[in-house]
């Protein structure tokens, strides 16, 4: 089932939660929604499910227009499943009964088989008869996942679906759920605060800020070629070096850097900290801070013109606060426009 | 916008809320109206009599004595079962809670029928015990009925005392004295205040005990001046004023205390029990005295009178009274619960109409029953006099009075049910009516049944409203027990008192179970 947002807008009174979202998610694709709190991720997800009316634009699920600002198909007629951040397990039903809730049309034997399969997939089969209130947060979240998986919906909308799982189980449950959904060709839109998780699961990432879509692209492209300074910073640590671009290169505090794509005028060079090398030549900078992180050391340096630079080095590197080092960027870099408010 | 049902549903929530608001506001308004009819000069003269001051002093003295005596019994008792090495703490706990199952007027009946040359004491022990009545009798009966409330709150407070807090205080240099004053005692103040409010309101509204013990309080005076409604209305106003004062004090305390939150993580460790040593024997002696006074005496006395009057016991009279009780209680329970479900649903949103209705339900429960009854009678006489002689007036009064009880279990369950559950059901293919049928009502079923049971049992043993609002010729179990006891026909009262003891035991067991589940 493909999911299309055409200028979808969600408003609460005079507050615009989602300002004209345009994204088309083809059948079987996984789209990860990221952005700070209040960026409109949850509103977009809830609008697709039918929990929030859209005030303008159009949402299409499969071939059917389900909302266009006037018409509004109720959630139970739309098709996608939903996994809530708060789980929303029915307190009066057992784990198995919760999972069976969406399977009423199936004959009894088939229903019980589905419930067993779904619970086994999230490794909860032994707890089938327990009451949800007696489970841990992570177990409740797995019940919520099983409940949404059981009816085999053509699309699944998930709000922080793995956020409460204990680290030991998290990657295993994630892999098994993804396996099942991929095998079925289920279309998925999910929200996660964990960028690594989003990169691992998503075919494409959509970055939202203040209700406005900033960029939608495959993870590698969004990370290496961010659309703007906000995206560059949101997806990982970054040094944004102001400079003057002259076609094939840009002059910055770290010297003249090669551009991956031609640009001109005042721009920000996007340099990931582990791309900066420390060697005998380069721009001099004084180390001001060093945080040991086991496999690497996270350093902060100050250049001659007062710019603060983050660097990642192997933890064996001898540089210590007070030392002066020489920094250079050997690889070609991308640039973004100078952002008056990079967030 | 989401669906047209939502609008209809909102209206369906506000109508019952308005009904509850009216059921509490109307009697209050008519008490005020009736009092305002009095000639101001006459009213002032009547109110400024020494008699009014005497009633007020009697009521306050009784209330303070009962609170103080209850704390004096409950605090050491709670300490014994939680902190000392007393044997069989669970059995002692159960005995300390048992008096909750004995209605105050049955306790008063038992105590009053004990003394004197014709009393149960003479028949059973061969000794003429002194008569127990007046202030001492009323204070004793009310204390024995009420101390379990304090016991339960103190026990909970002792259980919540985390030894780590005392250890933290010691690590910061505090000695045992400062720990008791600064760490432990503040934990008991809220419990004591909450208990004092419950017990204070109970004493203010009590009619059964003070009437049988012949001790003049404001409530009893309101009853005896029932035929002179103007003066009754003035007394009712004083009672309502005192109730509002107590409620305001409680709100103030709650406000200063802030939300009750568990401050800290992890499990509280059980501290090492304190050995009783040589005190063990006297402690058991005191416990035996207490338990025989508050359980053995009422049950034993009632059984004695039951056997003494067995010869002319008439099952027909008892069944007729039970039928009268049920014909009042069953429809009233249905009405109360039918209103309580939507009102509790509304009250879970913290909007201002929700707060008002919640306060109204609380007020309906707290206002002394006699004042409430007077308001309903004046209302009936001035608007539809024919309703005065029907059960309908009693049903409405019960709904206003016991709304809080029916809402109680719902208030515990509703927060578990958020709009997310409705959304989850709908994303799984369930329509709005299906949500009501498959999610909302089943999830609430337990709470609705519990609320109905609490309300039904409370109405069955309720005395003043049944006495004053039931139509002529109707005599419920409680009214029968009270009327016979009031005329010192102790043997005739026994079958009714025994039946009420049974009803009351079920009610207490339910309350305790609900309390355990909430904990």
Tab-separated table of N, CA and C in Angstrom, chain B residues 161-310:
chain	number	residue	atom	x	y	z
B	161	UNK	N	7.365	4.422	55.481
B	161	UNK	CA	8.595	4.958	56.067
B	161	UNK	C	9.766	4.140	55.562
B	162	UNK	N	10.660	4.775	54.849
B	162	UNK	CA	11.793	4.058	54.291
B	162	UNK	C	12.975	4.230	55.244
B	163	UNK	N	13.528	3.131	55.770
B	163	UNK	CA	14.653	3.289	56.687
B	163	UNK	C	15.817	4.047	56.040
B	164	UNK	N	15.877	4.018	54.704
B	164	UNK	CA	16.959	4.744	54.029
B	164	UNK	C	16.869	6.240	54.318
B	165	UNK	N	15.625	6.733	54.535
B	165	UNK	CA	15.492	8.165	54.833
B	165	UNK	C	16.114	8.481	56.189
B	166	UNK	N	15.834	7.612	57.167
B	166	UNK	CA	16.438	7.812	58.481
B	166	UNK	C	17.951	7.701	58.377
B	167	UNK	N	18.432	6.764	57.556
B	167	UNK	CA	19.879	6.589	57.400
B	167	UNK	C	20.499	7.806	56.737
B	168	UNK	N	19.767	8.346	55.735
B	168	UNK	CA	20.270	9.555	55.071
B	168	UNK	C	20.388	10.685	56.084
B	169	UNK	N	19.348	10.801	56.964
B	169	UNK	CA	19.381	11.861	57.976
B	169	UNK	C	20.547	11.660	58.936
B	170	UNK	N	20.810	10.392	59.313
B	170	UNK	CA	21.930	10.128	60.221
B	170	UNK	C	23.253	10.452	59.555
B	171	UNK	N	23.353	10.111	58.265
B	171	UNK	CA	24.583	10.416	57.528
B	171	UNK	C	24.809	11.919	57.466
B	172	UNK	N	23.710	12.699	57.531
B	172	UNK	CA	23.826	14.153	57.510
B	172	UNK	C	23.985	14.718	58.913
B	173	UNK	N	24.105	13.844	59.909
B	173	UNK	CA	24.425	14.292	61.255
B	173	UNK	C	23.255	14.464	62.190
B	174	UNK	N	22.051	13.962	61.837
B	174	UNK	CA	20.895	14.121	62.707
B	174	UNK	C	20.850	12.994	63.733
B	175	UNK	N	20.519	13.340	64.976
B	175	UNK	CA	20.361	12.330	66.024
B	175	UNK	C	18.968	11.758	65.997
B	176	UNK	N	18.700	10.762	66.863
B	176	UNK	CA	17.385	10.098	66.862
B	176	UNK	C	16.233	11.072	67.081
B	177	UNK	N	16.425	12.062	67.946
B	177	UNK	CA	15.363	13.038	68.226
B	177	UNK	C	15.001	13.821	66.989
B	178	UNK	N	16.018	14.298	66.287
B	178	UNK	CA	15.746	15.095	65.098
B	178	UNK	C	15.158	14.236	63.995
B	179	UNK	N	15.575	12.973	63.945
B	179	UNK	CA	15.015	12.078	62.923
B	179	UNK	C	13.521	11.903	63.147
B	180	UNK	N	13.133	11.684	64.423
B	180	UNK	CA	11.717	11.507	64.731
B	180	UNK	C	10.934	12.775	64.361
B	181	UNK	N	11.481	13.952	64.755
B	181	UNK	CA	10.759	15.203	64.543
B	181	UNK	C	10.761	15.631	63.082
B	182	UNK	N	11.917	15.520	62.416
B	182	UNK	CA	12.060	16.117	61.089
B	182	UNK	C	11.813	15.136	59.962
B	183	UNK	N	12.000	13.845	60.230
B	183	UNK	CA	11.866	12.875	59.141
B	183	UNK	C	10.589	12.056	59.274
B	184	UNK	N	10.355	11.472	60.460
B	184	UNK	CA	9.221	10.560	60.604
B	184	UNK	C	7.905	11.281	60.829
B	185	UNK	N	7.884	12.212	61.804
B	185	UNK	CA	6.617	12.813	62.192
B	185	UNK	C	5.899	13.505	61.039
B	186	UNK	N	6.621	14.264	60.184
B	186	UNK	CA	5.915	14.920	59.065
B	186	UNK	C	5.160	13.940	58.179
B	187	UNK	N	5.615	12.667	58.167
B	187	UNK	CA	4.917	11.688	57.322
B	187	UNK	C	3.561	11.323	57.909
B	188	UNK	N	3.381	11.566	59.240
B	188	UNK	CA	2.126	11.173	59.867
B	188	UNK	C	1.123	12.315	59.919
B	189	UNK	N	1.613	13.550	59.773
B	189	UNK	CA	0.701	14.685	59.867
B	189	UNK	C	-0.374	14.641	58.780
B	190	UNK	N	-0.008	14.416	57.508
B	190	UNK	CA	-1.063	14.350	56.493
B	190	UNK	C	-2.057	13.227	56.765
B	191	UNK	N	-1.535	12.069	57.211
B	191	UNK	CA	-2.419	10.943	57.494
B	191	UNK	C	-3.381	11.295	58.619
B	192	UNK	N	-2.862	11.939	59.668
B	192	UNK	CA	-3.705	12.289	60.805
B	192	UNK	C	-4.763	13.318	60.396
B	193	UNK	N	-4.345	14.300	59.584
B	193	UNK	CA	-5.301	15.324	59.161
B	193	UNK	C	-6.392	14.732	58.277
B	194	UNK	N	-5.987	13.863	57.350
B	194	UNK	CA	-6.980	13.246	56.469
B	194	UNK	C	-7.959	12.413	57.289
B	195	UNK	N	-7.428	11.647	58.248
B	195	UNK	CA	-8.292	10.844	59.099
B	195	UNK	C	-9.210	11.716	59.930
B	196	UNK	N	-8.670	12.825	60.481
B	196	UNK	CA	-9.471	13.710	61.318
B	196	UNK	C	-10.622	14.309	60.522
B	197	UNK	N	-10.383	14.597	59.248
B	197	UNK	CA	-11.453	15.166	58.417
B	197	UNK	C	-12.573	14.147	58.233
B	198	UNK	N	-12.205	12.928	57.866
B	198	UNK	CA	-13.219	11.880	57.646
B	198	UNK	C	-14.035	11.676	58.915
B	199	UNK	N	-13.312	11.538	60.051
B	199	UNK	CA	-13.993	11.251	61.305
B	199	UNK	C	-14.800	12.476	61.772
B	200	UNK	N	-14.229	13.659	61.584
B	200	UNK	CA	-14.936	14.888	61.967
B	200	UNK	C	-16.251	15.020	61.216
B	201	UNK	N	-16.212	14.788	59.924
B	201	UNK	CA	-17.440	14.869	59.125
B	201	UNK	C	-18.436	13.809	59.579
B	202	UNK	N	-17.916	12.632	59.927
B	202	UNK	CA	-18.807	11.557	60.360
B	202	UNK	C	-19.526	11.951	61.649
B	203	UNK	N	-18.758	12.482	62.618
B	203	UNK	CA	-19.356	12.861	63.904
B	203	UNK	C	-20.380	13.974	63.702
B	204	UNK	N	-20.045	14.930	62.839
B	204	UNK	CA	-20.947	16.049	62.559
B	204	UNK	C	-22.284	15.548	62.025
B	205	UNK	N	-22.238	14.529	61.170
B	205	UNK	CA	-23.458	14.056	60.530
B	205	UNK	C	-24.134	12.922	61.276
B	206	UNK	N	-23.481	12.413	62.333
B	206	UNK	CA	-24.051	11.241	62.992
B	206	UNK	C	-25.382	11.557	63.653
B	207	UNK	N	-26.324	10.643	63.435
B	207	UNK	CA	-27.627	10.784	64.064
B	207	UNK	C	-27.917	9.543	64.913
B	208	UNK	N	-27.616	8.369	64.383
B	208	UNK	CA	-27.956	7.115	65.048
B	208	UNK	C	-27.379	7.024	66.453
B	209	UNK	N	-26.066	7.276	66.595
B	209	UNK	CA	-25.414	7.109	67.890
B	209	UNK	C	-25.922	8.145	68.887
B	210	UNK	N	-25.902	9.432	68.503
B	210	UNK	CA	-26.260	10.466	69.487
B	210	UNK	C	-27.727	10.353	69.900
B	211	UNK	N	-28.599	9.890	68.992
B	211	UNK	CA	-30.000	9.769	69.377
B	211	UNK	C	-30.186	8.625	70.373
B	212	UNK	N	-29.498	7.486	70.114
B	212	UNK	CA	-29.651	6.366	71.048
B	212	UNK	C	-28.980	6.667	72.382
B	213	UNK	N	-27.887	7.453	72.355
B	213	UNK	CA	-27.166	7.765	73.588
B	213	UNK	C	-27.743	8.990	74.281
B	214	UNK	N	-28.750	9.603	73.638
B	214	UNK	CA	-29.393	10.795	74.213
B	214	UNK	C	-28.377	11.899	74.497
B	215	UNK	N	-27.497	12.159	73.543
B	215	UNK	CA	-26.543	13.256	73.717
B	215	UNK	C	-26.839	14.326	72.666
B	216	UNK	N	-27.150	15.534	73.161
B	216	UNK	CA	-27.619	16.600	72.275
B	216	UNK	C	-26.503	17.195	71.438
B	217	UNK	N	-26.532	16.937	70.140
B	217	UNK	CA	-25.624	17.633	69.236
B	217	UNK	C	-26.476	18.411	68.236
B	218	UNK	N	-25.825	19.132	67.338
B	218	UNK	CA	-26.562	19.908	66.336
B	218	UNK	C	-27.459	18.996	65.511
B	219	UNK	N	-26.929	17.823	65.099
B	219	UNK	CA	-27.711	16.910	64.272
B	219	UNK	C	-28.948	16.423	65.019
B	220	UNK	N	-28.780	16.053	66.292
B	220	UNK	CA	-29.913	15.547	67.054
B	220	UNK	C	-30.939	16.664	67.273
B	221	UNK	N	-30.455	17.882	67.535
B	221	UNK	CA	-31.369	19.006	67.729
B	221	UNK	C	-32.153	19.275	66.455
B	222	UNK	N	-31.490	19.133	65.310
B	222	UNK	CA	-32.191	19.320	64.035
B	222	UNK	C	-33.307	18.287	63.920
B	223	UNK	N	-33.024	17.062	64.378
B	223	UNK	CA	-34.049	16.008	64.315
B	223	UNK	C	-35.214	16.337	65.242
B	224	UNK	N	-34.904	16.769	66.464
B	224	UNK	CA	-36.006	16.999	67.416
B	224	UNK	C	-36.801	18.255	67.050
B	225	UNK	N	-36.205	19.190	66.315
B	225	UNK	CA	-36.975	20.379	65.926
B	225	UNK	C	-37.530	20.217	64.511
B	226	UNK	N	-37.624	18.950	64.035
B	226	UNK	CA	-38.030	18.684	62.661
B	226	UNK	C	-39.362	19.338	62.310
B	227	UNK	N	-40.313	19.340	63.258
B	227	UNK	CA	-41.640	19.876	62.937
B	227	UNK	C	-41.623	21.407	62.855
B	228	UNK	N	-40.604	22.058	63.488
B	228	UNK	CA	-40.484	23.528	63.356
B	228	UNK	C	-39.378	23.801	62.344
B	229	UNK	N	-39.791	23.798	61.073
B	229	UNK	CA	-38.793	23.747	60.000
B	229	UNK	C	-37.892	24.967	59.930
B	230	UNK	N	-38.445	26.105	60.373
B	230	UNK	CA	-37.651	27.322	60.304
B	230	UNK	C	-36.394	27.180	61.157
B	231	UNK	N	-36.613	26.691	62.396
B	231	UNK	CA	-35.466	26.515	63.290
B	231	UNK	C	-34.577	25.388	62.789
B	232	UNK	N	-35.207	24.360	62.250
B	232	UNK	CA	-34.438	23.267	61.665
B	232	UNK	C	-33.519	23.787	60.568
B	233	UNK	N	-34.065	24.666	59.723
B	233	UNK	CA	-33.267	25.208	58.612
B	233	UNK	C	-32.069	25.994	59.134
B	234	UNK	N	-32.283	26.745	60.243
B	234	UNK	CA	-31.155	27.507	60.816
B	234	UNK	C	-30.070	26.548	61.321
B	235	UNK	N	-30.492	25.481	62.013
B	235	UNK	CA	-29.512	24.492	62.480
B	235	UNK	C	-28.810	23.820	61.305
B	236	UNK	N	-29.592	23.515	60.259
B	236	UNK	CA	-29.001	22.887	59.073
B	236	UNK	C	-27.939	23.810	58.470
B	237	UNK	N	-28.219	25.106	58.470
B	237	UNK	CA	-27.231	26.057	57.923
B	237	UNK	C	-25.940	26.016	58.730
B	238	UNK	N	-26.065	25.939	60.052
B	238	UNK	CA	-24.854	25.860	60.883
B	238	UNK	C	-24.074	24.583	60.529
B	239	UNK	N	-24.791	23.472	60.405
B	239	UNK	CA	-24.135	22.203	60.062
B	239	UNK	C	-23.426	22.294	58.716
B	240	UNK	N	-24.114	22.894	57.743
B	240	UNK	CA	-23.511	23.027	56.401
B	240	UNK	C	-22.267	23.914	56.478
B	241	UNK	N	-22.374	24.990	57.267
B	241	UNK	CA	-21.229	25.886	57.421
B	241	UNK	C	-20.033	25.155	58.006
B	242	UNK	N	-20.274	24.354	59.057
B	242	UNK	CA	-19.173	23.599	59.673
B	242	UNK	C	-18.569	22.616	58.682
B	243	UNK	N	-19.442	21.960	57.887
B	243	UNK	CA	-18.953	21.028	56.871
B	243	UNK	C	-18.032	21.733	55.888
B	244	UNK	N	-18.488	22.918	55.408
B	244	UNK	CA	-17.680	23.665	54.440
B	244	UNK	C	-16.343	24.063	55.060
B	245	UNK	N	-16.373	24.434	56.351
B	245	UNK	CA	-15.120	24.791	57.029
B	245	UNK	C	-14.145	23.612	57.016
B	246	UNK	N	-14.649	22.426	57.361
B	246	UNK	CA	-13.789	21.232	57.382
B	246	UNK	C	-13.246	20.935	55.986
B	247	UNK	N	-14.130	21.047	54.977
B	247	UNK	CA	-13.684	20.764	53.605
B	247	UNK	C	-12.637	21.775	53.156
B	248	UNK	N	-12.842	23.045	53.522
B	248	UNK	CA	-11.882	24.083	53.138
B	248	UNK	C	-10.540	23.812	53.809
B	249	UNK	N	-10.596	23.406	55.096
B	249	UNK	CA	-9.351	23.085	55.800
B	249	UNK	C	-8.622	21.958	55.093
B	250	UNK	N	-9.385	20.959	54.659
B	250	UNK	CA	-8.767	19.831	53.962
B	250	UNK	C	-8.124	20.287	52.657
B	251	UNK	N	-8.858	21.139	51.897
B	251	UNK	CA	-8.316	21.622	50.624
B	251	UNK	C	-7.023	22.397	50.862
B	252	UNK	N	-7.024	23.183	51.943
B	252	UNK	CA	-5.848	23.989	52.274
B	252	UNK	C	-4.654	23.087	52.585
B	253	UNK	N	-4.918	22.058	53.384
B	253	UNK	CA	-3.850	21.121	53.742
B	253	UNK	C	-3.323	20.422	52.495
B	254	UNK	N	-4.268	19.964	51.638
B	254	UNK	CA	-3.867	19.262	50.416
B	254	UNK	C	-3.032	20.178	49.537
B	255	UNK	N	-3.399	21.459	49.495
B	255	UNK	CA	-2.697	22.429	48.661
B	255	UNK	C	-1.270	22.624	49.169
B	256	UNK	N	-1.120	22.707	50.499
B	256	UNK	CA	0.207	22.932	51.068
B	256	UNK	C	1.084	21.706	50.928
B	257	UNK	N	0.426	20.546	50.958
B	257	UNK	CA	1.186	19.321	50.874
B	257	UNK	C	1.653	19.057	49.452
B	258	UNK	N	0.864	19.558	48.468
B	258	UNK	CA	1.198	19.295	47.075
B	258	UNK	C	0.841	17.877	46.720
B	259	UNK	N	1.100	17.498	45.481
B	259	UNK	CA	0.750	16.139	45.088
B	259	UNK	C	1.554	15.129	45.890
B	260	UNK	N	0.884	14.045	46.282
B	260	UNK	CA	1.571	13.003	47.039
B	260	UNK	C	2.373	12.163	46.056
B	261	UNK	N	3.678	12.235	46.151
B	261	UNK	CA	4.498	11.484	45.202
B	261	UNK	C	5.498	10.654	45.972
B	262	UNK	N	5.819	9.512	45.426
B	262	UNK	CA	6.860	8.703	46.026
B	262	UNK	C	8.177	9.406	45.757
B	263	UNK	N	8.821	9.896	46.802
B	263	UNK	CA	10.082	10.613	46.612
B	263	UNK	C	11.206	9.616	46.712
B	264	UNK	N	11.632	9.125	45.593
B	264	UNK	CA	12.755	8.204	45.647
B	264	UNK	C	12.472	6.953	44.866
B	265	UNK	N	13.534	6.249	44.554
B	265	UNK	CA	13.411	5.051	43.756
B	265	UNK	C	13.740	3.854	44.611
B	266	UNK	N	13.465	2.717	44.068
B	266	UNK	CA	13.874	1.501	44.744
B	266	UNK	C	12.900	1.107	45.824
B	267	UNK	N	13.069	-0.114	46.307
B	267	UNK	CA	12.143	-0.661	47.261
B	267	UNK	C	12.550	-0.256	48.672
B	268	UNK	N	11.527	0.061	49.481
B	268	UNK	CA	11.831	0.356	50.864
B	268	UNK	C	12.208	-0.939	51.560
B	269	UNK	N	13.268	-0.897	52.329
B	269	UNK	CA	13.655	-2.079	53.073
B	269	UNK	C	12.845	-2.162	54.354
B	270	UNK	N	12.548	-3.388	54.796
B	270	UNK	CA	11.874	-3.553	56.085
B	270	UNK	C	12.908	-3.355	57.175
B	271	UNK	N	12.627	-2.468	58.099
B	271	UNK	CA	13.595	-2.309	59.192
B	271	UNK	C	13.504	-3.489	60.148
B	272	UNK	N	14.506	-3.639	60.973
B	272	UNK	CA	14.520	-4.707	61.965
B	272	UNK	C	13.408	-4.472	62.980
B	273	UNK	N	12.544	-5.499	63.282
B	273	UNK	CA	11.450	-5.291	64.241
B	273	UNK	C	11.991	-4.958	65.629
B	274	UNK	N	11.271	-4.083	66.325
B	274	UNK	CA	11.709	-3.686	67.666
B	274	UNK	C	11.129	-4.674	68.678
B	275	UNK	N	11.969	-5.315	69.497
B	275	UNK	CA	11.444	-6.310	70.440
B	275	UNK	C	10.609	-5.653	71.539
B	276	UNK	N	9.486	-6.297	71.887
B	276	UNK	CA	8.616	-5.762	72.934
B	276	UNK	C	9.133	-6.122	74.315
B	277	UNK	N	9.824	-7.290	74.407
B	277	UNK	CA	10.413	-7.687	75.680
B	277	UNK	C	9.358	-7.860	76.762
B	278	UNK	N	9.595	-7.198	77.919
B	278	UNK	CA	8.712	-7.402	79.068
B	278	UNK	C	7.332	-6.778	78.846
B	279	UNK	N	7.222	-5.909	77.832
B	279	UNK	CA	5.938	-5.244	77.577
B	279	UNK	C	4.933	-6.174	76.901
B	280	UNK	N	5.399	-7.351	76.472
B	280	UNK	CA	4.543	-8.180	75.643
B	280	UNK	C	3.232	-8.543	76.345
B	281	UNK	N	3.298	-8.952	77.598
B	281	UNK	CA	2.086	-9.369	78.313
B	281	UNK	C	1.087	-8.212	78.451
B	282	UNK	N	1.518	-7.045	78.954
B	282	UNK	CA	0.550	-5.934	79.043
B	282	UNK	C	-0.034	-5.546	77.689
B	283	UNK	N	0.797	-5.632	76.631
B	283	UNK	CA	0.303	-5.287	75.298
B	283	UNK	C	-0.833	-6.214	74.900
B	284	UNK	N	-0.639	-7.520	75.123
B	284	UNK	CA	-1.692	-8.461	74.756
B	284	UNK	C	-2.949	-8.254	75.589
B	285	UNK	N	-2.759	-7.859	76.873
B	285	UNK	CA	-3.908	-7.590	77.734
B	285	UNK	C	-4.723	-6.429	77.166
B	286	UNK	N	-4.006	-5.367	76.775
B	286	UNK	CA	-4.682	-4.198	76.221
B	286	UNK	C	-5.387	-4.549	74.919
B	287	UNK	N	-4.719	-5.344	74.080
B	287	UNK	CA	-5.331	-5.734	72.805
B	287	UNK	C	-6.602	-6.535	73.042
B	288	UNK	N	-6.549	-7.459	74.020
B	288	UNK	CA	-7.718	-8.281	74.317
B	288	UNK	C	-8.872	-7.394	74.778
B	289	UNK	N	-8.573	-6.401	75.618
B	289	UNK	CA	-9.624	-5.499	76.106
B	289	UNK	C	-10.238	-4.743	74.943
B	290	UNK	N	-9.386	-4.227	74.061
B	290	UNK	CA	-9.879	-3.444	72.930
B	290	UNK	C	-10.764	-4.299	72.029
B	291	UNK	N	-10.283	-5.488	71.695
B	291	UNK	CA	-11.028	-6.329	70.756
B	291	UNK	C	-12.348	-6.776	71.371
B	292	UNK	N	-12.345	-7.079	72.680
B	292	UNK	CA	-13.621	-7.501	73.250
B	292	UNK	C	-14.585	-6.332	73.283
B	293	UNK	N	-14.070	-5.117	73.519
B	293	UNK	CA	-14.963	-3.957	73.568
B	293	UNK	C	-15.552	-3.673	72.188
B	294	UNK	N	-14.724	-3.739	71.128
B	294	UNK	CA	-15.233	-3.267	69.844
B	294	UNK	C	-15.784	-4.372	68.958
B	295	UNK	N	-15.550	-5.631	69.284
B	295	UNK	CA	-16.127	-6.698	68.465
B	295	UNK	C	-17.001	-7.637	69.297
B	296	UNK	N	-16.435	-8.158	70.399
B	296	UNK	CA	-17.162	-9.164	71.177
B	296	UNK	C	-18.431	-8.568	71.787
B	297	UNK	N	-18.318	-7.345	72.346
B	297	UNK	CA	-19.492	-6.739	72.992
B	297	UNK	C	-20.655	-6.539	72.018
B	298	UNK	N	-20.452	-5.866	70.882
B	298	UNK	CA	-21.624	-5.665	70.013
B	298	UNK	C	-22.194	-6.967	69.462
B	299	UNK	N	-21.308	-7.868	69.000
B	299	UNK	CA	-21.824	-9.116	68.420
B	299	UNK	C	-22.475	-9.972	69.509
B	300	UNK	N	-21.791	-10.093	70.659
B	300	UNK	CA	-22.313	-10.905	71.747
B	300	UNK	C	-23.633	-10.366	72.275
B	301	UNK	N	-23.705	-9.054	72.481
B	301	UNK	CA	-24.926	-8.461	73.012
B	301	UNK	C	-26.093	-8.677	72.054
B	302	UNK	N	-25.831	-8.452	70.765
B	302	UNK	CA	-26.914	-8.608	69.790
B	302	UNK	C	-27.402	-10.058	69.772
B	303	UNK	N	-26.437	-11.004	69.824
B	303	UNK	CA	-26.832	-12.420	69.839
B	303	UNK	C	-27.640	-12.736	71.100
B	304	UNK	N	-27.222	-12.171	72.236
B	304	UNK	CA	-27.958	-12.390	73.494
B	304	UNK	C	-29.410	-11.950	73.365
B	305	UNK	N	-29.603	-10.751	72.832
B	305	UNK	CA	-30.981	-10.231	72.711
B	305	UNK	C	-31.772	-11.032	71.685
B	306	UNK	N	-31.067	-11.508	70.653
B	306	UNK	CA	-31.727	-12.333	69.644
B	306	UNK	C	-32.301	-13.593	70.299
B	307	UNK	N	-31.483	-14.255	71.141
B	307	UNK	CA	-31.935	-15.476	71.815
B	307	UNK	C	-33.020	-15.153	72.837
B	308	UNK	N	-32.837	-14.031	73.551
B	308	UNK	CA	-33.810	-13.654	74.570
B	308	UNK	C	-35.175	-13.397	73.945
B	309	UNK	N	-35.184	-12.879	72.717
B	309	UNK	CA	-36.470	-12.538	72.097
B	309	UNK	C	-36.926	-13.569	71.086
B	310	UNK	N	-36.217	-14.713	71.034
B	310	UNK	CA	-36.511	-15.706	69.993
B	310	UNK	C	-37.964	-16.153	70.031
